[in-house]
PDB file of C-alpha atoms in Angstrom:
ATOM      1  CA  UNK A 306     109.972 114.458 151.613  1.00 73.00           C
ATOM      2  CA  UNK A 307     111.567 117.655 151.178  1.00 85.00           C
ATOM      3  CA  UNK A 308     114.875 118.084 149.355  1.00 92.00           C
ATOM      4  CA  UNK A 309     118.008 119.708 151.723  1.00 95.00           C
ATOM      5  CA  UNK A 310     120.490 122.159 150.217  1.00 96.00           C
ATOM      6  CA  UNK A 311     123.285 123.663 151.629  1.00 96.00           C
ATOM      7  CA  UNK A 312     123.582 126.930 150.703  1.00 96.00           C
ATOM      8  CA  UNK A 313     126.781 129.122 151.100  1.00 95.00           C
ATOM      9  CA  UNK A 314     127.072 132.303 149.675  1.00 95.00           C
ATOM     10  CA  UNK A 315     128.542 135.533 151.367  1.00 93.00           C
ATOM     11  CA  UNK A 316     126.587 138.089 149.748  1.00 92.00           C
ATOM     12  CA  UNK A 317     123.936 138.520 152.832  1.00 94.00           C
ATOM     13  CA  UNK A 318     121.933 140.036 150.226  1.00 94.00           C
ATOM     14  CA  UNK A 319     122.077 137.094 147.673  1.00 93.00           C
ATOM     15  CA  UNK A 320     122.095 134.228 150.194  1.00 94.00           C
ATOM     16  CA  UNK A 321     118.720 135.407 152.019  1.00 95.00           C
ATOM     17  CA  UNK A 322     116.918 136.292 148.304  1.00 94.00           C
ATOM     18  CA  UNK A 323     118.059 132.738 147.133  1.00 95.00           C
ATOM     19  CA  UNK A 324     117.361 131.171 150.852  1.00 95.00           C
ATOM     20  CA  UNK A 325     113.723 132.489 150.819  1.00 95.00           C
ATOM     21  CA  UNK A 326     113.402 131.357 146.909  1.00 95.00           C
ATOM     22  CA  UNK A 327     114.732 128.033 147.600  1.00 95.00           C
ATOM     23  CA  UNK A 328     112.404 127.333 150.458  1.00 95.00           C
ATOM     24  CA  UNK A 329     109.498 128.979 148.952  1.00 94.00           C
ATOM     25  CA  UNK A 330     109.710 126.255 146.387  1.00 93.00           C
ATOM     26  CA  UNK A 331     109.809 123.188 148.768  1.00 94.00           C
ATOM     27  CA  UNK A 332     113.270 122.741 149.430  1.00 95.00           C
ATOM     28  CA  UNK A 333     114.320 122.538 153.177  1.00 95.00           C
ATOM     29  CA  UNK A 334     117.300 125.108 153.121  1.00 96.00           C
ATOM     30  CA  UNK A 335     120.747 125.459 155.270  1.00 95.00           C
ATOM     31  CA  UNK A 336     122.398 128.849 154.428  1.00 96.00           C
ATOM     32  CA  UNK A 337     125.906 129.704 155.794  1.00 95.00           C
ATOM     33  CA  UNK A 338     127.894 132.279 154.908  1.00 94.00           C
ATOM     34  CA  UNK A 339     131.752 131.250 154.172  1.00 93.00           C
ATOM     35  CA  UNK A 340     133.336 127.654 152.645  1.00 92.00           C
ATOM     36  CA  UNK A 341     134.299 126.926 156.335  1.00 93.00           C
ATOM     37  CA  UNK A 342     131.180 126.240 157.612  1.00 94.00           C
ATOM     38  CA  UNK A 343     130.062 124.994 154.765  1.00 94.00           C
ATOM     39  CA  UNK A 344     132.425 122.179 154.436  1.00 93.00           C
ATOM     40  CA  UNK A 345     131.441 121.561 158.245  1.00 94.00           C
ATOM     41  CA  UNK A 346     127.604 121.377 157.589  1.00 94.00           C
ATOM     42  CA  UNK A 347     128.298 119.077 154.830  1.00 93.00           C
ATOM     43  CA  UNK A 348     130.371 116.760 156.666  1.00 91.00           C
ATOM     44  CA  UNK A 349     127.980 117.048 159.621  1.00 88.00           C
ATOM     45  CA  UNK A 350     124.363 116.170 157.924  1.00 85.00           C
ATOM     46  CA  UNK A 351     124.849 115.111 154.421  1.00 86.00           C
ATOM     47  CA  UNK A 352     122.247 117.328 152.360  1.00 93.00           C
ATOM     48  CA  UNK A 353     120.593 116.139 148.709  1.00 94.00           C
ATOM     49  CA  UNK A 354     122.357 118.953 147.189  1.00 95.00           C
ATOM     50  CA  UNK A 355     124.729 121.665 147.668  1.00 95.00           C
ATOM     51  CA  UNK A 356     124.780 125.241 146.097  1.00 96.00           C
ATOM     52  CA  UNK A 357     128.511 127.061 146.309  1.00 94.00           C
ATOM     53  CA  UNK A 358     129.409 130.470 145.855  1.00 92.00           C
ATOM     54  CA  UNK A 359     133.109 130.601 143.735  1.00 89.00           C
ATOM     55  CA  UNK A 360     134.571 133.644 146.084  1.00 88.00           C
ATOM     56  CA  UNK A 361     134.188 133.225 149.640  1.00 89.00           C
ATOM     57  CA  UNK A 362     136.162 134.423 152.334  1.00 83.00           C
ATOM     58  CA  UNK A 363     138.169 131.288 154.235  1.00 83.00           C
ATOM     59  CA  UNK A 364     137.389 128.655 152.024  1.00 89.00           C
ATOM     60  CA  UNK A 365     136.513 129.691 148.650  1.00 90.00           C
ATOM     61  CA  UNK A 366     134.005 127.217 146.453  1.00 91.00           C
ATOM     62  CA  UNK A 367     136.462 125.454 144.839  1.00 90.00           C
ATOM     63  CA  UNK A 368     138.647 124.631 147.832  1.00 91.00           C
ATOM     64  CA  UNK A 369     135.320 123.426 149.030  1.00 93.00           C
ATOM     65  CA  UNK A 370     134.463 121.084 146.287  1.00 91.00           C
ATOM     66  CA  UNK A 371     137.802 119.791 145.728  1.00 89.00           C
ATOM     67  CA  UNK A 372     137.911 119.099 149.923  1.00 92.00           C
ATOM     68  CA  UNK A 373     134.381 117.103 148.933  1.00 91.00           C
ATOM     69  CA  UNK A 374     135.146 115.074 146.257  1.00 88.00           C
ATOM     70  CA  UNK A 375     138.763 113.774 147.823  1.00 86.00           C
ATOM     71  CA  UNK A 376     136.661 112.947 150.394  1.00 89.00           C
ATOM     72  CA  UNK A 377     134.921 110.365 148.153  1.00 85.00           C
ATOM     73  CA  UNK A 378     131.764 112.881 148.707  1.00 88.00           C
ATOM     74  CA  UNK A 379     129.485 112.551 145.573  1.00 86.00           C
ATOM     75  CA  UNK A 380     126.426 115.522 146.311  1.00 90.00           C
ATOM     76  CA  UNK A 381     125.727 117.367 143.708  1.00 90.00           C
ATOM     77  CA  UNK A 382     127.676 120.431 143.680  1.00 92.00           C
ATOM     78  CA  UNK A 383     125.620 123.716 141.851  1.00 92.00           C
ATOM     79  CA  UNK A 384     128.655 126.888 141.625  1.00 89.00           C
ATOM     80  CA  UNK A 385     127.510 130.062 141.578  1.00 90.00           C
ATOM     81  CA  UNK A 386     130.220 132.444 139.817  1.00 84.00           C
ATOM     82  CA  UNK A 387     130.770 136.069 138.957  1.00 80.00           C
ATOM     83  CA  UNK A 388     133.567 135.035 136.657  1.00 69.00           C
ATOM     84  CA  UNK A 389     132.475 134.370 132.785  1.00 61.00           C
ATOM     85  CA  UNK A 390     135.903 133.607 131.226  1.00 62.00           C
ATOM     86  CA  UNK A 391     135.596 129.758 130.128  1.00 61.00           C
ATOM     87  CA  UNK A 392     139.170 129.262 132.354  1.00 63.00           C
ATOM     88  CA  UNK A 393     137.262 129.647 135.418  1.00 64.00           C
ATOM     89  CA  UNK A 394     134.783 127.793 134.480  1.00 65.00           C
ATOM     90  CA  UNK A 395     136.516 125.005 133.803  1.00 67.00           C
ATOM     91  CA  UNK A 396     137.967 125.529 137.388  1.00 71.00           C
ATOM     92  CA  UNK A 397     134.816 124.805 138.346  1.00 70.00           C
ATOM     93  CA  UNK A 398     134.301 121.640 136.286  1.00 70.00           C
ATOM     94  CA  UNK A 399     137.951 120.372 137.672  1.00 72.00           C
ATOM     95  CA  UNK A 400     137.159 121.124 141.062  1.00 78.00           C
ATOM     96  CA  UNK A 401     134.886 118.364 140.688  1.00 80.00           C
ATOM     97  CA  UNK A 402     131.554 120.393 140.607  1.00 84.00           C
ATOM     98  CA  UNK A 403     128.781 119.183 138.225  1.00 84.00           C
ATOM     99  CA  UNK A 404     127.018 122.760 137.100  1.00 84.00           C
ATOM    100  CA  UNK A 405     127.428 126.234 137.298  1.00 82.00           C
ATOM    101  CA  UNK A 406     125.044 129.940 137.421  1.00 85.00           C
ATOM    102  CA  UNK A 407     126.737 132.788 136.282  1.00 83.00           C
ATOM    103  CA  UNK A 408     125.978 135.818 138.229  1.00 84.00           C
ATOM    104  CA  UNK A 409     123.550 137.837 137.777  1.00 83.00           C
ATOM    105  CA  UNK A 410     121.254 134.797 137.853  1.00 84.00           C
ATOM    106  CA  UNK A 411     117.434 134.427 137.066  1.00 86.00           C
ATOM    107  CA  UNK A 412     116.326 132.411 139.800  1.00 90.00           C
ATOM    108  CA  UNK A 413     113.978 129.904 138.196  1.00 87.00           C
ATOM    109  CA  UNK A 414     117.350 128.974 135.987  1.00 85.00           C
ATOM    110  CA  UNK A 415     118.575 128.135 139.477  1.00 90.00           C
ATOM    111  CA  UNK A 416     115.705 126.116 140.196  1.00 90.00           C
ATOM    112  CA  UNK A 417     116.010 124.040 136.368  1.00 85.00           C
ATOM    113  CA  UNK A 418     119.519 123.075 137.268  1.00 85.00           C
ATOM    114  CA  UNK A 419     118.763 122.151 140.695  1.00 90.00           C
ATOM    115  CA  UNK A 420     116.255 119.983 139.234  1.00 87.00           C
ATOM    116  CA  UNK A 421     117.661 118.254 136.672  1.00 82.00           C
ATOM    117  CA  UNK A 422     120.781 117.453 139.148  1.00 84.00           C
ATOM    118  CA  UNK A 423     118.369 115.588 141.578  1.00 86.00           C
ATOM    119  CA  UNK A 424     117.010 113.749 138.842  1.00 80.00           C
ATOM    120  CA  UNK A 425     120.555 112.625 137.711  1.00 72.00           C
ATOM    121  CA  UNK A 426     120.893 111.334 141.217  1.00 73.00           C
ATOM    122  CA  UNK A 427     117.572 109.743 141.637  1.00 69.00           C
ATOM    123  CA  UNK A 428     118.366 107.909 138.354  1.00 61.00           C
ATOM    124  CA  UNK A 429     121.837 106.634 139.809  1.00 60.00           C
ATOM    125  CA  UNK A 430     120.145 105.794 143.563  1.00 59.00           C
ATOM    126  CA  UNK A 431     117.497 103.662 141.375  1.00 58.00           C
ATOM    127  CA  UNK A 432     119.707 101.760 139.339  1.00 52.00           C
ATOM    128  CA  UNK A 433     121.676 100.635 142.389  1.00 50.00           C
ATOM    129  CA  UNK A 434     124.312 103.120 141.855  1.00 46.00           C
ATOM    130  CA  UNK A 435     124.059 104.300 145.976  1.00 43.00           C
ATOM    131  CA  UNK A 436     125.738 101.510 147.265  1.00 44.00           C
ATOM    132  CA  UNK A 437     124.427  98.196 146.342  1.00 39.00           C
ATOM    133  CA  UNK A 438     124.470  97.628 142.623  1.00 37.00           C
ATOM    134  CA  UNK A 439     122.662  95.161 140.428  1.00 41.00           C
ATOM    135  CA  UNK A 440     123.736  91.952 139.462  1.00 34.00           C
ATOM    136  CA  UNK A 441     126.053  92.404 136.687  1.00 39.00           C
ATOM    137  CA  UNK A 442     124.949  92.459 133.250  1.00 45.00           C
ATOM    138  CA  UNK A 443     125.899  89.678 130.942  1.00 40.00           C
ATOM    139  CA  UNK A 444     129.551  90.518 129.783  1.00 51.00           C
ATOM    140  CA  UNK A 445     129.271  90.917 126.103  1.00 51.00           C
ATOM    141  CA  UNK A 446     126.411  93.379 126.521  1.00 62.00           C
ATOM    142  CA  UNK A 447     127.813  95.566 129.354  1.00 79.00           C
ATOM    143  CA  UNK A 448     130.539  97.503 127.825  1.00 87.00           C
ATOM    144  CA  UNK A 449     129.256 100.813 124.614  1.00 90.00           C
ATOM    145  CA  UNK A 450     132.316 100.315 122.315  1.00 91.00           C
ATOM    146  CA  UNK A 451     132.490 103.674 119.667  1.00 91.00           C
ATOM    147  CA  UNK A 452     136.079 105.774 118.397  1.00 89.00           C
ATOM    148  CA  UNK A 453     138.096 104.063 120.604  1.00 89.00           C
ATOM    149  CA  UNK A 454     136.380 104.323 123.619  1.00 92.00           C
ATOM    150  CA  UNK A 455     135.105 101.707 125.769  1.00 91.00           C
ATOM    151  CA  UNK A 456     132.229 102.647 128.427  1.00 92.00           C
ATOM    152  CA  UNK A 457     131.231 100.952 131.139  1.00 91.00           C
ATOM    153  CA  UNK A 458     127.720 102.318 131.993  1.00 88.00           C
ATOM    154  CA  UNK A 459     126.954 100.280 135.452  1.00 83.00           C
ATOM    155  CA  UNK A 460     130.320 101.588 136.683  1.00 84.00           C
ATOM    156  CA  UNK A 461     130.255 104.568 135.219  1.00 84.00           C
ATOM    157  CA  UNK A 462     133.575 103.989 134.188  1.00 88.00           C
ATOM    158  CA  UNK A 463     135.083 105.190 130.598  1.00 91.00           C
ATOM    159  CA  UNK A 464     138.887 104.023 128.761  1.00 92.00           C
ATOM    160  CA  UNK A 465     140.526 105.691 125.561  1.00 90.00           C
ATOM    161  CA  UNK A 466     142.875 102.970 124.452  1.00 82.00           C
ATOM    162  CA  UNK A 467     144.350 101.580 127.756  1.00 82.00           C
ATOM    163  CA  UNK A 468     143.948 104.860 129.691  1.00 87.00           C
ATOM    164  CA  UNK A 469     140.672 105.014 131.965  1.00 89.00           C
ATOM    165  CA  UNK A 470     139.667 108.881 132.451  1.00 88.00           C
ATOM    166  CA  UNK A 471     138.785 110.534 135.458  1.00 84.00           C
ATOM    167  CA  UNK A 472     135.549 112.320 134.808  1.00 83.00           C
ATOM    168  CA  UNK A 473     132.770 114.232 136.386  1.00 79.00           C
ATOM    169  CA  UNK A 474     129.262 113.303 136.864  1.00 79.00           C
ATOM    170  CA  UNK A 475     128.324 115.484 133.803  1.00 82.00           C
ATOM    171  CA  UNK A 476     131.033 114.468 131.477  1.00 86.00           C
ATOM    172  CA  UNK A 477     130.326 111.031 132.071  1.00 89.00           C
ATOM    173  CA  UNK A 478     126.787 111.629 130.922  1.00 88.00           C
ATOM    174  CA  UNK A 479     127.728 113.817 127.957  1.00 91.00           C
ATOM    175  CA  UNK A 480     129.745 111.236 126.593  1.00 93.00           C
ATOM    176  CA  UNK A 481     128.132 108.263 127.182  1.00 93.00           C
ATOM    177  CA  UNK A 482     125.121 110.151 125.290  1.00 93.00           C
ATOM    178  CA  UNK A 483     127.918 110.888 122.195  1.00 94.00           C
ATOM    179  CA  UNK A 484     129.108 106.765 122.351  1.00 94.00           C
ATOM    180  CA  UNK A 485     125.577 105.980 122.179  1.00 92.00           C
ATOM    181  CA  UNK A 486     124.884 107.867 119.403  1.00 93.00           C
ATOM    182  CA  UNK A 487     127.735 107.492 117.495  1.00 92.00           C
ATOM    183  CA  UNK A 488     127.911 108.815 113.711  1.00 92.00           C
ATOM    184  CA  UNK A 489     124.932 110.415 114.584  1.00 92.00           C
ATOM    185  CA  UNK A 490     124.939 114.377 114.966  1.00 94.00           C
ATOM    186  CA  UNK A 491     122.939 115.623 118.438  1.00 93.00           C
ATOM    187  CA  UNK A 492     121.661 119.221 118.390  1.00 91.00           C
ATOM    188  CA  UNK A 493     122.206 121.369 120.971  1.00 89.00           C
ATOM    189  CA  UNK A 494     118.660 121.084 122.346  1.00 87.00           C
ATOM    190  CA  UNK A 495     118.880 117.688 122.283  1.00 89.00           C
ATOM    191  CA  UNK A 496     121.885 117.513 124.509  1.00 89.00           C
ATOM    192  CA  UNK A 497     120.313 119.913 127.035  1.00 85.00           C
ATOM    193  CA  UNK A 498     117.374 118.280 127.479  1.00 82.00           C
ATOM    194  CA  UNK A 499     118.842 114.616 128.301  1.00 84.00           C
ATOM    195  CA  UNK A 500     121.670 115.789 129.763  1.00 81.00           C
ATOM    196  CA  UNK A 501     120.436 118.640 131.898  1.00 75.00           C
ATOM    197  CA  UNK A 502     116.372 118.169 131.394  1.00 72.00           C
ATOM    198  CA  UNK A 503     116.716 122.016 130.395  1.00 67.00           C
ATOM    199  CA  UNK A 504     117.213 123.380 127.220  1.00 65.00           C
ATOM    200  CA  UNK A 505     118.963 126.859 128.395  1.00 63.00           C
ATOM    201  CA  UNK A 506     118.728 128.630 124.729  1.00 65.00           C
ATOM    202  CA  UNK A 507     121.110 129.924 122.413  1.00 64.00           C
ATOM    203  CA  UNK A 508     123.165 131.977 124.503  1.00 63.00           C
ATOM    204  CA  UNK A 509     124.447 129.667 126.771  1.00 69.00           C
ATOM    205  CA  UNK A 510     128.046 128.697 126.654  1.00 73.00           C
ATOM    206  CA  UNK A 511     127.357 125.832 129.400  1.00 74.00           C
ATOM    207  CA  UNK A 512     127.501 122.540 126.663  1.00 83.00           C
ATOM    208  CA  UNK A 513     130.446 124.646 124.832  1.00 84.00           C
ATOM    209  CA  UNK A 514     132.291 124.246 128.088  1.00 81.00           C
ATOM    210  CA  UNK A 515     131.871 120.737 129.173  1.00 84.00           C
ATOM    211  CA  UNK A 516     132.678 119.692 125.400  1.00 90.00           C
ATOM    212  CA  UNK A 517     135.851 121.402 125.494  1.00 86.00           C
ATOM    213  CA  UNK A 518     137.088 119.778 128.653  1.00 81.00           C
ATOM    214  CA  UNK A 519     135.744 116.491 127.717  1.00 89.00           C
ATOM    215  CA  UNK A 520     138.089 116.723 124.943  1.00 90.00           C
ATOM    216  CA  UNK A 521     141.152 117.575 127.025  1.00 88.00           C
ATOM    217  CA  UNK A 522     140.739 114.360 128.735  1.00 89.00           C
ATOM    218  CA  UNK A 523     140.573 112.626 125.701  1.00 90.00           C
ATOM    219  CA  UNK A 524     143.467 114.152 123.705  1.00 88.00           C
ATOM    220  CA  UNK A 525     145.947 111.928 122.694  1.00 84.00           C
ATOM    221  CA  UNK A 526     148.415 112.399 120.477  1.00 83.00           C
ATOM    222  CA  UNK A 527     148.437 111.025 117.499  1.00 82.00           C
ATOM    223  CA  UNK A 528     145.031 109.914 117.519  1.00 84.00           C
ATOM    224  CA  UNK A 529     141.969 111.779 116.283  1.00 87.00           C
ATOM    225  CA  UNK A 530     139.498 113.952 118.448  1.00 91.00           C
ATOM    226  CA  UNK A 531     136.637 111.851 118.614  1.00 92.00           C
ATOM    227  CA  UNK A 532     133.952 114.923 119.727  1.00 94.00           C
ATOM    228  CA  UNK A 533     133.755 116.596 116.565  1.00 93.00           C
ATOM    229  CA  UNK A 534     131.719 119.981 116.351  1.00 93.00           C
ATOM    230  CA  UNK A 535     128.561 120.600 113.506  1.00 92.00           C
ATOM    231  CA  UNK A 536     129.094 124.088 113.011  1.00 90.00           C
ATOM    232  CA  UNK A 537     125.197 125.854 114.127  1.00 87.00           C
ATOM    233  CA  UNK A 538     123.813 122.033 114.595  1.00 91.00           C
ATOM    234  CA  UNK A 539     125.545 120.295 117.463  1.00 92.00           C
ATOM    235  CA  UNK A 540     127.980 117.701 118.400  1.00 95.00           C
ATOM    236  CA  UNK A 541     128.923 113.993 116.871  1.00 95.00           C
ATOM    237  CA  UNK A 542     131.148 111.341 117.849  1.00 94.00           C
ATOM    238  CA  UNK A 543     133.025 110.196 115.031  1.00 88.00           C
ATOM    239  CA  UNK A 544     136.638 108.901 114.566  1.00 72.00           C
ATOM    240  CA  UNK A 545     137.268 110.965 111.085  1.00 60.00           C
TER     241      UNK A 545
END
């Protein structure tokens, strides 16, 4: 069966190239044109994903999102953006939005992220994560202990210490890759690919992002950054 995205975008221009793209590549498409109807057509008939322009008029992308996720509303949320500054970005990320395109956008990059968000889903959906989960795990095996953090991968649910942090779909992932793989250093392409499914090359500032809010939510003072950067390698989780 097809796969349904919402599109909004108020470009007419952009929204029927990327309407026509979308659909020529299997998806079955809704395409509106401000965050108002948007947030009305999600509401209305749940799609598999949804695809957000930042600046609308009404509703912008992030009002959008954020209206979403209070709602307990876990699509998959794709931003499209104009703005490159890594502030806005991390908007984007706080909003509650899982990826981002900056503008002007090759389509097929569109297309990788798209995928590798519905695989992150189907993943979830098959290991009961879409309403009925598994029987639990035995206890002594279900928590990933590493630097102080304590992850709970069947409820997707992480603690520094005795504070549990709020985090997105893709920070989850990101870090439970890092506790994992603790004391060992992951290369960029590494990350992309099991993170993402999409290596995006050199020149992408998308991993550099979601480390550096990842490691706002787990500053604490006093206590060493456990997300340490390999300068031209990569990333490692390590408590010195």
């Amino acid at each position: 069966m097809a796969r349904t995205v919402l599109l909004a975008e108020d470009d007419r221009a952009i929204r029927h190239a990327l309407e026509r793209a979308l659909t020529l590549e299997g998806y079955r498409v809704t395409a509106v044109a401000d965050g108002t109807e948007a947030l009305a057509r999600a509401r209305g008939g749940r799609p598999d994903v949804l695809v957000l322009d930042v600046m609308m008029p009404g509703l912008d992308g992030l009002q959008v999102c954020r209206e979403l996720r209070a709602e307990g509303d876990d699509t998959p949320i794709l931003m499209l953006t104009a703005l490159v500054e890594t502030a806005d970005r991390i908007a984007g990320l706080d909003a509650g939005a899982d990826d981002y395109v900056v503008k002007p956008f090759d389509v097929e990059e569109v297309f990788a992220r798209l995928r590798a968000l519905l695989r992150r889903t189907a993943r979830e959906e098959a290991a009961g994560q879409d309403g009925a989960l598994p029987a639990p795990e035995p206890e002594a095996g279900r928590f990933l202990e590493a630097a102080g953090l304590r992850v709970d991968p069947q409820a997707r649910r992480v603690w520094r210490g005795g504070r549990e942090l709020e985090l997105t779909r893709t920070e989850f992932e990101l870090l439970e890759l890092l506790v994992r793989n603790a004391g060992i250093v992951l290369d960029h392409s590494t990350i992309y690919d099991r993170i993402w499914g999409y290596d995006f090359g050199p020149g992408s500032k998308n991993l550099a992002v979601y480390v550096g809010y990842l490691r706002r939510k787990l500053d604490q003072p006093g206590a060493p950054q456990p997300i340490q950067t390999v300068r031209g390698v990569g990333y490692v989780l390590r408590e010195d």
